[in-house]
C-alpha cells in the first residue's frame, strides 16, 4: 500500500502537531503546507520549538520553498510551502496531495472545504466540528466511512474524541439512559490573554490566564450523531481554565443496567487493552493534568477519580491532550480513509463476515489505473459471483461480493463495423448508477423517502448489478429480463416504456436514472420517461435534498457553473458524474421508496414490443480533433475572405 500524501492548510497548533504525529508513522507523507501568514523560516522556528510539547526531536530546515523535516528511525518529509489565502488557489495537485487537513478553523462546512478539491485534493479532513460534514471518531464510528460518497469529512473536536470512546464502552455494556458532561478545558488560541472584546458571549473575552470561564460545547451533542443510540441522551458544557494543554472530561450518567464501579473498570480496561487499544487508555495512578502532555491517546480513563452514587448513577473521569492526542486521531483517520479510498473495502452496509469475504476476494487482485486515473481491479474478475435468483434481503454475503469489482473494459469497434465491443461492462454497476442509488438511499436515511427499489433491464447476467444495489442499501430489486440478443438491440424508448410500466405498477414517487457514459443515446431515456407520465425532470444531478412543500432540491452542474433547482414530486432525475469520479458505465438502474420482495419479470409479461426501430449501418473510429486551435476574430476573417474574392467589398 502506498503512503497517503497529505497537505495541511493552516500551520497553527493543530497543523504543526499533525505534522509531528505524521513523522511518527511510515504510512503518511506530508507533501505540502499552506499558510499565508507565516514565512518559511518562521515555520521552521515554530515547528522546532514548542512551549508545551518541547523541542522537536529531529531536524527541521528549509530549502527554497520546501520544508525539510526528518527524524531518525522514523520518516523524512520534503514539504512544499504555499502561501495562499484562498483554498481554491492552492495547487495541491502539483505535489500529489490527495488528502488535505483543513486546520485553519475557517473553512468548516462542506461548501467551504470543498474549495481544496479545485486544486487537486481528493479528500478533505476538517480538524474541527462541522455543521454539515459527516463526523468520524476513530475507534467509534470510523468504519462507517464511505469513500465512494464522502469526500469532505470532520474529525469532530478533541472533547468528542475523548468522550465518544468512553460513552460507547459504557453504553454497549450497561446502557445509558441520560447523562451530562463537563469538560475542564485548557486554554486555546481563540481566547484572550487579557480582557478584550469577544467574538461571542462577553465572558469569552475575559483574560484566559486569570479566570475559569464557563463556555458552551457541542461535544456531547456530537456524540449523539456519532453513536445514534445516544442521540438526545447527552448534554454538556465546558469550563476554560488557565492551563496551556490537557483537558479532562467529567461524564455523569444514569445507567439502564446496575453496575458496581469494579464492573465498569473491568469493561473499560478490557476495551483499552483490546479493540480500542491506542485510542482509549486506562490508569489507576494518582495522576494530574501535566502527566498527559503529548499523550497520543484520545481518552485516558482515570479509575481512581471515578465515583458511584448508586449502581445506576456514576461519575466517570477521562483525560485527554486536546492538542497532541487529537492530532494523532487526524493522522489515524487519514490512514483509514486512504485504505478505504485505494482499496474500496469495508462499507457501512457490510458485516464483519462480509468484509472478511471481500478481503479474501481482493487479496490477490492487482491494482491498475484506468484512463481516468482511478484505481480499478482488473484481475480475478471471475470472483464476481453469478446470481440465479436475486435474494430478497441484503443479509446474504453474496450480495456484497461483487459490489466494487470492475472489469478492464477495452472499447473497440467490431470487425464488421456494426457496433462496439464492451464485454464485461454489464457485470458491474456503473458509477453513474451508484451515484443515483446513493442519493436515493440518503433520502431514505433522512426519512424523506420510505424505502428504495433498484431496477435493471437486460440479459440474464445483467441482474448481477443488483448485488451492488442491495449492498449499497436498496430494499428491493426488480429485474426485467430479455435475451442477450434482445439486450444488444434495446433502444432508449424501449427502456423508457419499460420503466413507465414499472412506475405505474409500483406507484413510484421518484425515478433516479444513472446517466450513461457508454450506452447509445444516453441522454434520451430520462426525458422520454418523464414525458410518458408527464412528470418534471432534473438532468445532470449530483446532489438531492428535501426542498419542502412536495418539492426536492437538486444541485447539478451546467455550463458555466452549478445551479440548484426545486423539482415537484413526482419527478425523473438523471445522475451525472461530472462532480464525482468517473469510471465505466452500463445499463441504468432506478430507485424508489417502497419495499416488496425481489422480482424477476420477463419483458413479455409487461406487453412491451422491443422490436428495434433503428438500425446501425456502420460504426467507424472517431475522428481525431485538435484541441486549442486559434479562433480569429470576425473582422480579421472577413478581411481574408475579401482578399480571396469570396466576399464582396
PDB file of N, CA and C in Angstrom, residues 6-9 97-102 121-126:
ATOM      1  N   UNK A   6      -0.301  13.885   2.006  1.00  0.00           N
ATOM      2  CA  UNK A   6      -1.136  14.792   2.787  1.00  0.00           C
ATOM      3  C   UNK A   6      -0.677  16.232   2.635  1.00  0.00           C
ATOM      4  N   UNK A   7      -1.640  17.133   2.526  1.00  0.00           N
ATOM      5  CA  UNK A   7      -1.390  18.562   2.608  1.00  0.00           C
ATOM      6  C   UNK A   7      -2.053  19.113   3.859  1.00  0.00           C
ATOM      7  N   UNK A   8      -1.459  20.134   4.451  1.00  0.00           N
ATOM      8  CA  UNK A   8      -2.004  20.752   5.663  1.00  0.00           C
ATOM      9  C   UNK A   8      -2.289  22.215   5.376  1.00  0.00           C
ATOM     10  N   UNK A   9      -3.530  22.624   5.546  1.00  0.00           N
ATOM     11  CA  UNK A   9      -3.890  24.032   5.377  1.00  0.00           C
ATOM     12  C   UNK A   9      -4.029  24.674   6.752  1.00  0.00           C
ATOM     13  N   UNK A  97      -0.935  15.884  -3.470  1.00  0.00           N
ATOM     14  CA  UNK A  97      -1.541  15.826  -2.136  1.00  0.00           C
ATOM     15  C   UNK A  97      -2.998  15.414  -2.288  1.00  0.00           C
ATOM     16  N   UNK A  98      -3.289  14.157  -2.018  1.00  0.00           N
ATOM     17  CA  UNK A  98      -4.650  13.644  -2.168  1.00  0.00           C
ATOM     18  C   UNK A  98      -5.545  14.022  -0.991  1.00  0.00           C
ATOM     19  N   UNK A  99      -4.954  14.100   0.204  1.00  0.00           N
ATOM     20  CA  UNK A  99      -5.726  14.340   1.426  1.00  0.00           C
ATOM     21  C   UNK A  99      -5.275  15.661   2.045  1.00  0.00           C
ATOM     22  N   UNK A 100      -6.229  16.534   2.296  1.00  0.00           N
ATOM     23  CA  UNK A 100      -5.910  17.834   2.879  1.00  0.00           C
ATOM     24  C   UNK A 100      -6.515  17.928   4.268  1.00  0.00           C
ATOM     25  N   UNK A 101      -5.682  18.293   5.235  1.00  0.00           N
ATOM     26  CA  UNK A 101      -6.152  18.575   6.589  1.00  0.00           C
ATOM     27  C   UNK A 101      -6.488  20.058   6.659  1.00  0.00           C
ATOM     28  N   UNK A 102      -7.756  20.370   6.814  1.00  0.00           N
ATOM     29  CA  UNK A 102      -8.214  21.757   6.915  1.00  0.00           C
ATOM     30  C   UNK A 102      -8.173  22.152   8.393  1.00  0.00           C
ATOM     31  N   UNK A 121      -7.061  18.241  -4.547  1.00  0.00           N
ATOM     32  CA  UNK A 121      -7.272  17.332  -3.410  1.00  0.00           C
ATOM     33  C   UNK A 121      -8.404  16.365  -3.721  1.00  0.00           C
ATOM     34  N   UNK A 122      -8.297  15.142  -3.220  1.00  0.00           N
ATOM     35  CA  UNK A 122      -9.346  14.142  -3.403  1.00  0.00           C
ATOM     36  C   UNK A 122     -10.272  14.070  -2.184  1.00  0.00           C
ATOM     37  N   UNK A 123      -9.698  14.246  -0.993  1.00  0.00           N
ATOM     38  CA  UNK A 123     -10.460  14.187   0.250  1.00  0.00           C
ATOM     39  C   UNK A 123      -9.996  15.316   1.163  1.00  0.00           C
ATOM     40  N   UNK A 124     -10.924  15.819   1.987  1.00  0.00           N
ATOM     41  CA  UNK A 124     -10.590  16.870   2.951  1.00  0.00           C
ATOM     42  C   UNK A 124     -11.048  16.429   4.334  1.00  0.00           C
ATOM     43  N   UNK A 125     -10.138  16.542   5.304  1.00  0.00           N
ATOM     44  CA  UNK A 125     -10.450  16.213   6.694  1.00  0.00           C
ATOM     45  C   UNK A 125     -10.449  17.518   7.480  1.00  0.00           C
ATOM     46  N   UNK A 126     -11.597  17.920   7.978  1.00  0.00           N
ATOM     47  CA  UNK A 126     -11.723  19.155   8.748  1.00  0.00           C
ATOM     48  C   UNK A 126     -11.366  18.852  10.203  1.00  0.00           C
TER      49      UNK A 126
END
